[in-house]
Amino acid sequence: MRFKDVFSIIGPSMVGPSSSHTAGAVRIGRAARRIFGAFPDQAEIVFYGSFAETYRGHGTDLAVVGGLMDYATDDIRIRSSMALAEEAGMRLKFKTAQNAAYHPNTVMLKLKKHGGREDIILGASIGGGNVELLGINGFDVKFTMNYPVLIVFHKDTPGMVAHISRILGEGGVNIGYMDVDRKGRGGEAVTVVETDEAVPEERMDVIRSLSYVHRVVFADLTSEEA
Amino acid sequence: MKFQTLAQLVDICREDGVTIGQLMLSEQAKETGKSEEETFRLMADYYNIMKEAVHRGIHEPVPSRSGLTGGDAVRVTDYMGSGVTSLGAEACTALAYALSVSEVNASMGRIVATPTAGSCGIIPGVFVSSQERFQWDDDHLVMGLFAAGAIGYVIANNSFISGAEGGCQAEVGSAIGMAAGALTELRGGTPEQAVHAVGLALKNSLGLICDPVGGLVEIPCIVRNGFGAVTALAAADMALAGVRSAIPSDEVVEVMLEVGTAMPAKHRETAKGGLAQTPTGKKILKDLYGKGSKKPKKDGNQ
């Protein structure tokens, strides 16, 4: 079933004008903000396809920045999000580009902290406010933000998936979906886990303590969305 | 969900002795593991947002961000004051309310996608005007939203609800079917009558293309929401009067899929055909995006 429940039909509650070009864009921005894990000092926003051509008319730029400010899809501040973000110290840069391989409503977000981390996140808005996160820092992934998501960056090494699933299982966290990608055998890898429950901080610490794990991120929009 | 077709919806409701709205509420609670109370509360919040959007655009014009549209809900409301409407006050109120919500959407105001932002005016237009007319309490309307959601769930999973996939029939058309079926139930119709209302309504919008001028959710989306609300009232009246959809509603949903799949891409939200490519449509596009800018590939009310 493409649509799983009543609130994917009645909902989301959102600021207009478009569920794909506005609400979906907010959710991609917000997912990126949660994955980045902090207020980004700098954000470069690259629109592709239909987003590139109509983003001004649909307020897609305001929507993505609203998401980066951690606003929900129905937060009325989205209308003035760019001014509010700049006031708060977020430097914004917008670009448009084409990539025939991408979904028509795709945006790439490069988030930076001064003297700190940089994350590059690719997402597509696939309709009705639904999104797919398709790339993190060059890894090909696919997840929806309709479930809590745990992202583990690690070295490609035997047993990693088993370790992660065991640690989650011991904490009573059920896995609904999993996605693994690597940049070559024995190289850098990422494991994305969609869960039914929030992952307790203590479970994340156990995962962090594993050898070859570099970074563990938990992002959850479900507690604030329908 | 234990129903995948409209016929199953009717059968299960009959066997269990429940309304479509009640069935949807209990199935939703089962699916998500949340209580029925919590699920109901969330839908009640959505209904409040719909009412706010209805009232925002009725007395004060709400211009769209592009400046292309806005103020039509006020025009219709003022005209109603003259007492000489062709539709009659009740249907005209549904029309005005639907226009208002769609105008609020185009202004980046707050709405609920029902099932999409592009078709967000129809259900609030029908529901809020009917509530005022029949003096229903909010809880009754919230159950109506569950009924509308159940109908939309079947349509979405067996056909589509986005203009990009299936044209305007999928978006505004689905919203009319949902509103018609829900209103039939709210007015005391049986689940079977409600499902006939869905089929009657959907048949009327088969083939409707999605051709937004400038790629924006404004022209003709806003007036189609107004028309949609009135059509939903008509479909509900026919069903309550005993008119049946001679082609079963599930088969009509299949036809929507067939027609939408055959629809050329230029008529599916790309703004490359239909009203968007009329001389005036092209001029509006040029004024919006300036010279040398490419045509938008699609609008966004998926």
Short mmCIF file of C-alpha atoms in Angstrom, two decimals:
data_model
loop_
_atom_site.label_atom_id
_atom_site.label_comp_id
_atom_site.label_asym_id
_atom_site.label_seq_id
_atom_site.Cartn_x
_atom_site.Cartn_y
_atom_site.Cartn_z
CA MET A 1 0.00 0.00 0.00
CA ARG A 2 1.39 3.36 -1.02
CA PHE A 3 -0.76 5.18 1.50
CA LYS A 4 -0.73 3.57 4.90
CA ASP A 5 -3.18 5.47 7.04
CA VAL A 6 -5.92 8.07 7.30
CA PHE A 7 -3.54 10.93 8.04
CA SER A 8 -1.69 10.43 4.78
CA ILE A 9 -5.05 11.32 3.15
CA ILE A 10 -6.41 13.92 5.60
CA GLY A 11 -3.23 15.85 6.34
CA PRO A 12 -0.64 17.07 6.81
CA SER A 13 -1.53 20.34 8.41
CA MET A 14 0.67 22.76 6.51
CA VAL A 15 1.20 26.23 5.17
CA GLY A 16 0.38 26.35 1.46
CA PRO A 17 0.49 26.36 -1.42
CA SER A 18 1.72 22.90 -2.38
CA SER A 19 2.06 19.64 -0.49
CA SER A 20 5.02 18.57 -2.63
CA HIS A 21 6.71 21.95 -3.23
CA THR A 22 6.07 23.39 0.22
CA ALA A 23 5.22 20.81 2.91
CA GLY A 24 7.59 18.18 1.51
CA ALA A 25 10.35 20.77 1.26
CA VAL A 26 9.89 21.73 4.92
CA ARG A 27 10.23 18.09 5.93
CA ILE A 28 13.43 17.61 3.92
CA GLY A 29 14.93 20.72 5.51
CA ARG A 30 13.88 19.62 8.96
CA ALA A 31 15.21 16.10 8.46
CA ALA A 32 18.55 17.60 7.39
CA ARG A 33 18.63 19.85 10.44
CA ARG A 34 17.97 16.89 12.74
CA ILE A 35 20.60 14.74 11.03
CA PHE A 36 23.11 17.60 11.18
CA GLY A 37 22.19 17.84 14.83
CA ALA A 38 22.72 21.57 15.26
CA PHE A 39 21.88 25.02 13.95
CA PRO A 40 23.89 25.34 10.73
CA ASP A 41 25.91 28.56 10.39
CA GLN A 42 25.95 28.12 6.66
CA ALA A 43 23.50 26.41 4.33
CA GLU A 44 23.85 25.99 0.61
CA ILE A 45 20.60 24.92 -1.02
CA VAL A 46 20.64 23.45 -4.52
CA PHE A 47 17.30 22.94 -6.28
CA TYR A 48 16.90 20.42 -9.09
CA GLY A 49 14.22 19.77 -11.72
CA SER A 50 10.81 21.25 -11.05
CA PHE A 51 12.08 22.66 -7.75
CA ALA A 52 14.70 24.63 -9.71
CA GLU A 53 12.10 26.07 -12.04
CA THR A 54 9.25 27.01 -9.71
CA TYR A 55 10.75 27.26 -6.26
CA ARG A 56 10.07 30.98 -5.92
CA GLY A 57 6.39 30.71 -6.89
CA HIS A 58 5.78 27.92 -4.40
CA GLY A 59 7.89 29.31 -1.59
CA THR A 60 10.04 26.20 -1.72
CA ASP A 61 13.04 28.30 -0.64
CA LEU A 62 11.14 29.56 2.41
CA ALA A 63 9.97 26.02 3.10
CA VAL A 64 13.43 24.44 3.07
CA VAL A 65 14.84 27.19 5.27
CA GLY A 66 11.84 26.82 7.60
CA GLY A 67 12.79 23.17 7.90
CA LEU A 68 16.41 24.10 8.64
CA MET A 69 15.03 26.33 11.42
CA ASP A 70 13.30 23.18 12.75
CA TYR A 71 9.80 24.47 12.00
CA ALA A 72 6.92 22.04 11.47
CA THR A 73 5.05 22.01 8.13
CA ASP A 74 2.25 24.19 9.55
CA ASP A 75 4.43 26.77 11.29
CA ILE A 76 3.31 30.18 10.09
CA ARG A 77 6.88 31.52 10.55
CA ILE A 78 7.77 29.65 7.35
CA ARG A 79 6.53 32.69 5.43
CA SER A 80 9.37 34.78 6.86
CA SER A 81 11.85 31.98 7.48
CA MET A 82 14.68 33.45 5.40
CA ALA A 83 14.74 36.71 7.30
CA LEU A 84 14.47 34.85 10.62
CA ALA A 85 17.29 32.44 9.66
CA GLU A 86 19.62 35.23 8.62
CA GLU A 87 18.79 37.15 11.76
CA ALA A 88 19.71 34.06 13.77
CA GLY A 89 23.04 33.87 11.97
CA MET A 90 22.44 31.34 9.21
CA ARG A 91 24.17 32.30 5.97
CA LEU A 92 22.09 31.12 3.02
CA LYS A 93 23.10 30.47 -0.55
CA PHE A 94 20.70 29.26 -3.26
CA LYS A 95 21.61 27.54 -6.51
CA THR A 96 19.79 25.67 -9.23
CA ALA A 97 21.13 22.70 -11.17
CA GLN A 98 19.96 19.87 -13.38
CA ASN A 99 20.49 16.16 -12.93
CA ALA A 100 18.37 13.90 -15.13
CA ALA A 101 18.83 10.99 -12.74
CA TYR A 102 17.11 12.81 -9.88
CA HIS A 103 13.42 12.88 -9.03
CA PRO A 104 11.90 16.14 -10.41
CA ASN A 105 11.46 17.59 -6.91
CA THR A 106 14.94 17.19 -5.48
CA VAL A 107 17.02 19.43 -3.24
CA MET A 108 20.59 19.09 -2.00
CA LEU A 109 21.52 20.73 1.30
CA LYS A 110 25.11 21.46 2.31
CA LEU A 111 25.12 22.38 5.98
CA LYS A 112 28.17 23.72 7.78
CA LYS A 113 29.17 24.75 11.27
CA HIS A 114 32.05 27.26 11.52
CA GLY A 115 35.20 25.26 12.04
CA GLY A 116 33.10 22.14 12.38
CA ARG A 117 31.26 19.45 10.59
CA GLU A 118 29.77 19.56 7.13
CA ASP A 119 26.87 17.36 6.03
CA ILE A 120 25.56 17.02 2.49
CA ILE A 121 22.01 15.71 2.37
CA LEU A 122 19.94 14.92 -0.70
CA GLY A 123 16.17 14.61 -0.55
CA ALA A 124 13.18 14.34 -2.88
CA SER A 125 9.59 15.41 -2.29
CA ILE A 126 7.46 12.66 -3.76
CA GLY A 127 3.93 13.99 -3.23
CA GLY A 128 1.40 14.78 -0.53
CA GLY A 129 4.14 16.00 1.78
CA ASN A 130 5.89 12.64 1.65
CA VAL A 131 9.67 12.70 1.22
CA GLU A 132 12.57 10.38 0.55
CA LEU A 133 16.03 11.08 1.89
CA LEU A 134 18.32 9.72 -0.81
CA GLY A 135 21.85 10.74 0.05
CA ILE A 136 24.04 11.54 3.04
CA ASN A 137 27.62 12.65 2.51
CA GLY A 138 27.91 10.74 -0.74
CA PHE A 139 26.26 7.54 0.47
CA ASP A 140 23.20 6.36 -1.44
CA VAL A 141 20.41 5.69 1.03
CA LYS A 142 16.63 5.71 1.09
CA PHE A 143 14.39 6.49 4.02
CA THR A 144 11.20 8.47 4.57
CA MET A 145 11.16 10.18 7.99
CA ASN A 146 7.78 8.52 8.53
CA TYR A 147 9.55 6.48 11.19
CA PRO A 148 12.31 7.34 13.65
CA VAL A 149 15.65 6.79 11.95
CA LEU A 150 19.06 5.81 13.29
CA ILE A 151 22.08 6.51 11.08
CA VAL A 152 25.40 4.89 11.91
CA PHE A 153 28.58 5.88 10.06
CA HIS A 154 31.20 3.17 10.33
CA LYS A 155 33.92 1.21 8.61
CA ASP A 156 32.77 -1.65 6.38
CA THR A 157 33.58 -4.60 8.61
CA PRO A 158 32.00 -8.03 9.25
CA GLY A 159 29.27 -8.20 11.86
CA MET A 160 28.41 -4.51 12.04
CA VAL A 161 24.77 -4.97 11.05
CA ALA A 162 24.42 -7.80 13.55
CA HIS A 163 25.91 -5.67 16.34
CA ILE A 164 23.58 -2.77 15.64
CA SER A 165 20.46 -4.94 15.43
CA ARG A 166 21.43 -6.83 18.60
CA ILE A 167 22.00 -3.63 20.60
CA LEU A 168 18.66 -2.23 19.42
CA GLY A 169 16.86 -5.52 20.06
CA GLU A 170 18.19 -5.66 23.62
CA GLY A 171 16.66 -2.23 24.18
CA GLY A 172 13.28 -3.36 22.87
CA VAL A 173 13.64 -1.33 19.67
CA ASN A 174 12.05 -2.99 16.65
CA ILE A 175 13.59 -2.49 13.21
CA GLY A 176 11.13 -1.81 10.36
CA TYR A 177 13.58 -1.18 7.54
CA MET A 178 17.32 -1.14 6.98
CA ASP A 179 19.62 0.24 4.31
CA VAL A 180 23.39 -0.18 4.02
CA ASP A 181 25.80 1.51 1.63
CA ARG A 182 29.59 1.63 1.44
CA LYS A 183 32.23 3.47 -0.51
CA GLY A 184 34.07 0.33 -1.53
CA ARG A 185 34.95 -2.92 0.22
CA GLY A 186 36.42 -2.38 3.66
CA GLY A 187 35.93 1.38 3.23
CA GLU A 188 33.59 3.89 4.78
CA ALA A 189 30.00 2.72 5.20
CA VAL A 190 26.66 3.84 6.54
CA THR A 191 23.81 1.84 8.03
CA VAL A 192 20.37 3.43 8.14
CA VAL A 193 17.77 1.86 10.41
CA GLU A 194 14.10 2.85 10.54
CA THR A 195 12.66 1.89 13.91
CA ASP A 196 9.22 1.64 15.46
CA GLU A 197 10.34 3.25 18.71
CA ALA A 198 12.64 6.10 19.66
CA VAL A 199 16.20 4.84 20.23
CA PRO A 200 17.24 5.58 23.84
CA GLU A 201 20.42 7.67 24.26
CA GLU A 202 21.95 4.83 26.26
CA ARG A 203 21.54 2.41 23.31
CA MET A 204 23.19 4.95 21.04
CA ASP A 205 26.13 5.19 23.44
CA VAL A 206 26.56 1.43 23.28
CA ILE A 207 26.65 1.62 19.48
CA ARG A 208 29.10 4.54 19.67
CA SER A 209 31.40 2.40 21.81
CA LEU A 210 31.75 -0.24 19.07
CA SER A 211 35.08 -0.35 17.24
CA TYR A 212 34.95 1.17 13.78
CA VAL A 213 31.87 3.31 14.53
CA HIS A 214 32.53 7.00 13.78
CA ARG A 215 29.25 8.71 14.30
CA VAL A 216 25.72 7.85 15.39
CA VAL A 217 22.74 10.08 14.56
CA PHE A 218 19.11 9.73 15.58
CA ALA A 219 16.42 11.77 13.85
CA ASP A 220 12.72 11.59 14.62
CA LEU A 221 9.98 13.77 13.18
CA THR A 222 7.17 11.36 14.07
CA SER A 223 6.65 12.57 17.61
CA GLU A 224 5.66 16.00 16.29
CA GLU A 225 3.83 14.92 13.17
CA ALA A 226 0.64 13.00 12.64
CA MET B 1 -6.43 -1.66 7.11
CA LYS B 2 -8.95 -4.44 6.66
CA PHE B 3 -10.59 -2.82 3.63
CA GLN B 4 -8.99 -2.19 0.25
CA THR B 5 -12.09 -1.44 -1.85
CA LEU B 6 -15.23 0.61 -1.44
CA ALA B 7 -17.32 -2.57 -1.69
CA GLN B 8 -15.40 -4.05 1.25
CA LEU B 9 -15.97 -0.84 3.16
CA VAL B 10 -19.74 -1.25 2.71
CA ASP B 11 -19.67 -4.96 3.60
CA ILE B 12 -17.61 -4.54 6.75
CA CYS B 13 -19.67 -1.60 7.96
CA ARG B 14 -22.86 -3.57 7.42
CA GLU B 15 -21.55 -6.67 9.20
CA ASP B 16 -20.09 -4.75 12.12
CA GLY B 17 -22.99 -2.30 12.33
CA VAL B 18 -20.70 0.73 12.23
CA THR B 19 -20.40 3.84 10.09
CA ILE B 20 -17.52 4.33 7.65
CA GLY B 21 -16.12 6.97 9.99
CA GLN B 22 -16.21 4.63 13.00
CA LEU B 23 -14.55 1.84 11.04
CA MET B 24 -11.77 4.16 9.88
CA LEU B 25 -11.15 5.44 13.40
CA SER B 26 -10.81 1.96 14.89
CA GLU B 27 -8.68 0.71 12.00
CA GLN B 28 -6.40 3.75 12.26
CA ALA B 29 -5.93 3.19 15.99
CA LYS B 30 -5.08 -0.47 15.34
CA GLU B 31 -2.62 0.41 12.58
CA THR B 32 -0.68 2.99 14.60
CA GLY B 33 -0.98 1.53 18.09
CA LYS B 34 -2.35 4.86 19.34
CA SER B 35 -5.61 5.07 21.27
CA GLU B 36 -8.85 6.03 19.55
CA GLU B 37 -9.06 9.08 21.82
CA GLU B 38 -5.65 10.35 20.74
CA THR B 39 -6.40 9.62 17.08
CA PHE B 40 -9.72 11.45 17.34
CA ARG B 41 -8.05 14.45 19.00
CA LEU B 42 -5.56 14.82 16.17
CA MET B 43 -8.35 14.81 13.60
CA ALA B 44 -10.27 17.32 15.74
CA ASP B 45 -7.22 19.62 15.62
CA TYR B 46 -7.26 19.33 11.83
CA TYR B 47 -10.92 20.28 11.74
CA ASN B 48 -10.19 23.42 13.74
CA ILE B 49 -7.49 24.42 11.24
CA MET B 50 -10.01 23.93 8.43
CA LYS B 51 -12.55 26.18 10.16
CA GLU B 52 -9.94 28.89 10.70
CA ALA B 53 -9.00 28.78 7.01
CA VAL B 54 -12.68 29.01 6.01
CA HIS B 55 -13.19 32.16 8.06
CA ARG B 56 -9.92 33.87 7.11
CA GLY B 57 -10.80 34.54 3.49
CA ILE B 58 -14.51 35.31 3.72
CA HIS B 59 -14.51 38.93 4.80
CA GLU B 60 -10.96 40.10 4.06
CA PRO B 61 -9.39 39.32 0.69
CA VAL B 62 -6.40 36.99 0.97
CA PRO B 63 -4.08 37.74 -1.95
CA SER B 64 -1.80 34.97 -3.19
CA ARG B 65 1.96 35.39 -2.96
CA SER B 66 2.16 35.85 -6.71
CA GLY B 67 -0.62 38.43 -6.63
CA LEU B 68 -2.45 36.55 -9.39
CA THR B 69 -5.45 35.57 -7.30
CA GLY B 70 -7.32 36.34 -4.10
CA GLY B 71 -10.54 38.02 -3.04
CA ASP B 72 -12.97 35.74 -4.88
CA ALA B 73 -14.35 34.30 -1.63
CA VAL B 74 -15.15 37.85 -0.49
CA ARG B 75 -16.77 38.61 -3.85
CA VAL B 76 -19.06 35.58 -3.58
CA THR B 77 -19.86 36.32 0.08
CA ASP B 78 -20.78 39.91 -0.70
CA TYR B 79 -22.86 38.81 -3.67
CA MET B 80 -24.74 36.35 -1.47
CA GLY B 81 -25.79 39.31 0.64
CA SER B 82 -27.83 40.51 -2.31
CA GLY B 83 -30.05 37.45 -1.94
CA VAL B 84 -30.27 36.68 -5.62
CA THR B 85 -27.85 33.77 -6.04
CA SER B 86 -28.60 31.09 -8.58
CA LEU B 87 -27.40 28.28 -6.32
CA GLY B 88 -29.30 29.27 -3.22
CA ALA B 89 -27.68 30.36 0.02
CA GLU B 90 -26.56 26.93 1.28
CA ALA B 91 -24.68 25.81 -1.82
CA CYS B 92 -23.33 29.31 -2.32
CA THR B 93 -21.91 29.26 1.21
CA ALA B 94 -20.12 25.97 0.49
CA LEU B 95 -18.74 27.60 -2.67
CA ALA B 96 -17.50 30.69 -0.84
CA TYR B 97 -15.92 28.65 1.95
CA ALA B 98 -14.09 26.39 -0.48
CA LEU B 99 -12.74 29.41 -2.36
CA SER B 100 -11.61 30.93 0.91
CA VAL B 101 -9.57 27.90 2.00
CA SER B 102 -7.94 27.62 -1.42
CA GLU B 103 -7.05 31.31 -1.34
CA VAL B 104 -5.54 30.91 2.11
CA ASN B 105 -3.47 28.05 0.69
CA ALA B 106 -2.21 30.20 -2.19
CA SER B 107 -1.19 32.89 0.29
CA MET B 108 1.02 30.44 2.23
CA GLY B 109 -1.55 30.34 4.98
CA ARG B 110 -2.28 27.30 7.11
CA ILE B 111 -4.50 24.55 5.69
CA VAL B 112 -4.89 20.78 5.88
CA ALA B 113 -4.13 18.79 2.72
CA THR B 114 -7.40 16.98 1.88
CA PRO B 115 -6.08 14.94 0.17
CA THR B 116 -3.64 17.52 -1.28
CA ALA B 117 -2.99 21.23 -0.85
CA GLY B 118 -4.31 21.84 -4.37
CA SER B 119 -7.68 20.38 -3.39
CA CYS B 120 -7.74 21.62 0.21
CA GLY B 121 -10.89 23.75 -0.13
CA ILE B 122 -13.51 21.18 -1.02
CA ILE B 123 -13.92 19.21 2.20
CA PRO B 124 -13.80 22.29 4.50
CA GLY B 125 -16.25 24.10 2.19
CA VAL B 126 -18.74 21.25 2.36
CA PHE B 127 -18.20 20.41 6.04
CA VAL B 128 -18.21 23.86 7.61
CA SER B 129 -21.19 25.11 5.61
CA SER B 130 -23.15 21.93 6.41
CA GLN B 131 -22.26 22.21 10.09
CA GLU B 132 -23.68 25.71 10.26
CA ARG B 133 -26.77 24.71 8.36
CA PHE B 134 -27.59 21.53 10.27
CA GLN B 135 -26.24 22.68 13.67
CA TRP B 136 -23.97 19.65 14.06
CA ASP B 137 -21.41 19.54 16.84
CA ASP B 138 -17.72 19.34 15.99
CA ASP B 139 -17.45 15.66 16.94
CA HIS B 140 -19.92 14.75 14.20
CA LEU B 141 -17.78 16.52 11.61
CA VAL B 142 -14.58 14.93 12.93
CA MET B 143 -16.15 11.51 12.37
CA GLY B 144 -17.02 12.76 8.89
CA LEU B 145 -13.33 13.45 8.28
CA PHE B 146 -12.56 9.83 9.17
CA ALA B 147 -15.20 8.75 6.65
CA ALA B 148 -13.69 11.04 4.00
CA GLY B 149 -10.25 9.65 4.86
CA ALA B 150 -11.43 6.05 4.43
CA ILE B 151 -12.80 6.85 0.98
CA GLY B 152 -9.61 8.71 0.04
CA TYR B 153 -7.49 5.85 1.32
CA VAL B 154 -9.23 3.45 -1.08
CA ILE B 155 -8.98 5.85 -4.02
CA ALA B 156 -5.31 6.67 -3.33
CA ASN B 157 -4.24 3.04 -3.10
CA ASN B 158 -6.23 1.84 -6.12
CA SER B 159 -5.74 4.87 -8.33
CA PHE B 160 -4.08 8.18 -7.43
CA ILE B 161 -4.64 11.49 -5.66
CA SER B 162 -1.98 13.71 -7.21
CA GLY B 163 -2.29 15.87 -10.30
CA ALA B 164 1.23 14.94 -11.36
CA GLU B 165 0.21 11.30 -11.59
CA GLY B 166 -3.41 11.41 -12.68
CA GLY B 167 -4.46 14.95 -13.56
CA CYS B 168 -6.97 17.12 -11.73
CA GLN B 169 -9.51 14.27 -11.67
CA ALA B 170 -7.17 12.56 -9.19
CA GLU B 171 -6.82 15.58 -6.98
CA VAL B 172 -9.95 17.75 -7.07
CA GLY B 173 -11.96 14.75 -8.32
CA SER B 174 -10.91 12.59 -5.37
CA ALA B 175 -11.66 15.39 -2.91
CA ILE B 176 -15.19 15.74 -4.35
CA GLY B 177 -15.77 11.99 -4.03
CA MET B 178 -14.51 12.03 -0.45
CA ALA B 179 -16.65 15.05 0.48
CA ALA B 180 -19.74 13.60 -1.22
CA GLY B 181 -19.46 10.22 0.50
CA ALA B 182 -18.75 11.78 3.89
CA LEU B 183 -21.63 14.24 3.63
CA THR B 184 -23.99 11.41 2.71
CA GLU B 185 -22.97 9.60 5.88
CA LEU B 186 -23.12 12.75 8.02
CA ARG B 187 -26.70 13.31 6.88
CA GLY B 188 -27.73 9.82 7.92
CA GLY B 189 -27.18 7.92 4.70
CA THR B 190 -26.09 4.29 4.81
CA PRO B 191 -22.51 3.26 3.95
CA GLU B 192 -23.92 1.91 0.69
CA GLN B 193 -25.47 5.26 -0.15
CA ALA B 194 -22.24 7.02 0.78
CA VAL B 195 -20.28 4.82 -1.59
CA HIS B 196 -22.78 5.47 -4.38
CA ALA B 197 -22.20 9.19 -3.80
CA VAL B 198 -18.48 8.59 -4.34
CA GLY B 199 -19.07 6.87 -7.66
CA LEU B 200 -21.57 9.49 -8.83
CA ALA B 201 -19.14 12.29 -8.00
CA LEU B 202 -16.03 10.66 -9.47
CA LYS B 203 -17.79 10.01 -12.78
CA ASN B 204 -18.38 13.72 -13.13
CA SER B 205 -14.70 14.66 -13.03
CA LEU B 206 -13.19 11.79 -15.05
CA GLY B 207 -10.74 13.16 -17.57
CA LEU B 208 -10.22 16.51 -15.87
CA ILE B 209 -6.66 17.63 -16.64
CA CYS B 210 -4.20 19.41 -14.35
CA ASP B 211 -3.05 22.53 -16.18
CA PRO B 212 -2.00 25.16 -13.65
CA VAL B 213 -1.06 28.54 -15.09
CA GLY B 214 2.55 29.37 -14.29
CA GLY B 215 2.76 26.03 -12.50
CA LEU B 216 1.14 27.63 -9.47
CA VAL B 217 -1.70 26.27 -7.35
CA GLU B 218 -3.97 29.16 -8.28
CA ILE B 219 -5.47 29.23 -11.81
CA PRO B 220 -7.68 27.21 -12.25
CA CYS B 221 -7.20 25.36 -8.95
CA ILE B 222 -8.99 27.85 -6.71
CA VAL B 223 -12.24 28.05 -8.69
CA ARG B 224 -12.19 24.28 -9.22
CA ASN B 225 -12.27 23.92 -5.45
CA GLY B 226 -15.36 26.13 -5.39
CA PHE B 227 -17.06 24.10 -8.11
CA GLY B 228 -15.95 20.93 -6.34
CA ALA B 229 -17.76 21.80 -3.12
CA VAL B 230 -21.02 22.41 -5.00
CA THR B 231 -20.66 19.17 -6.95
CA ALA B 232 -20.16 17.22 -3.73
CA LEU B 233 -23.46 18.60 -2.38
CA ALA B 234 -25.20 17.50 -5.56
CA ALA B 235 -23.72 13.99 -5.43
CA ALA B 236 -24.73 13.58 -1.78
CA ASP B 237 -28.27 14.73 -2.55
CA MET B 238 -28.58 12.24 -5.40
CA ALA B 239 -27.30 9.39 -3.24
CA LEU B 240 -29.61 10.30 -0.34
CA ALA B 241 -32.50 10.42 -2.81
CA GLY B 242 -31.70 6.84 -3.78
CA VAL B 243 -29.82 7.47 -7.02
CA ARG B 244 -27.24 4.72 -7.51
CA SER B 245 -23.99 4.70 -9.41
CA ALA B 246 -24.86 2.21 -12.17
CA ILE B 247 -21.16 1.54 -12.64
CA PRO B 248 -19.98 0.37 -9.20
CA SER B 249 -17.79 2.97 -7.51
CA ASP B 250 -14.74 0.68 -7.39
CA GLU B 251 -14.95 0.34 -11.16
CA VAL B 252 -15.12 4.12 -11.50
CA VAL B 253 -11.94 4.37 -9.44
CA GLU B 254 -10.32 1.93 -11.87
CA VAL B 255 -11.42 4.12 -14.76
CA MET B 256 -9.79 7.11 -13.13
CA LEU B 257 -6.57 5.13 -13.04
CA GLU B 258 -6.96 4.14 -16.69
CA VAL B 259 -7.74 7.68 -17.83
CA GLY B 260 -4.98 9.25 -15.75
CA THR B 261 -2.39 6.77 -16.94
CA ALA B 262 -3.32 7.55 -20.55
CA MET B 263 -3.20 11.30 -19.95
CA PRO B 264 -0.26 13.00 -21.68
CA ALA B 265 2.39 14.47 -19.40
CA LYS B 266 1.55 17.97 -20.58
CA HIS B 267 -1.82 17.63 -18.86
CA ARG B 268 -0.46 16.31 -15.60
CA GLU B 269 0.70 19.30 -13.60
CA THR B 270 3.64 20.16 -15.86
CA ALA B 271 2.09 23.46 -16.98
CA LYS B 272 3.02 22.48 -20.54
CA GLY B 273 -0.52 22.21 -21.83
CA GLY B 274 -4.12 23.21 -21.27
CA LEU B 275 -4.87 26.58 -19.68
CA ALA B 276 -1.20 27.04 -18.83
CA GLN B 277 -0.27 27.23 -22.51
CA THR B 278 -3.01 29.55 -23.72
CA PRO B 279 -1.74 32.94 -24.96
CA THR B 280 -2.81 34.49 -21.67
CA GLY B 281 -1.43 31.62 -19.62
CA LYS B 282 1.94 32.03 -21.34
CA LYS B 283 1.92 35.77 -20.78
CA ILE B 284 1.25 35.29 -17.06
CA LEU B 285 4.11 32.82 -16.91
CA LYS B 286 6.46 35.28 -18.63
CA ASP B 287 5.45 38.07 -16.27
CA LEU B 288 6.04 35.81 -13.28
CA TYR B 289 9.42 34.35 -14.12
CA GLY B 290 10.76 36.94 -16.53
CA LYS B 291 12.29 36.48 -19.94
CA GLY B 292 14.56 33.56 -20.65
CA SER B 293 13.38 31.54 -17.71
CA LYS B 294 12.25 28.06 -18.52
CA LYS B 295 8.71 26.91 -18.21
CA PRO B 296 7.96 25.19 -14.97
CA LYS B 297 7.78 21.47 -15.43
CA LYS B 298 5.13 20.93 -12.87
CA ASP B 299 3.27 22.73 -10.18
CA GLY B 300 3.15 21.17 -6.86
CA ASN B 301 -0.17 20.29 -5.49
CA GLN B 302 0.56 16.63 -5.36
#
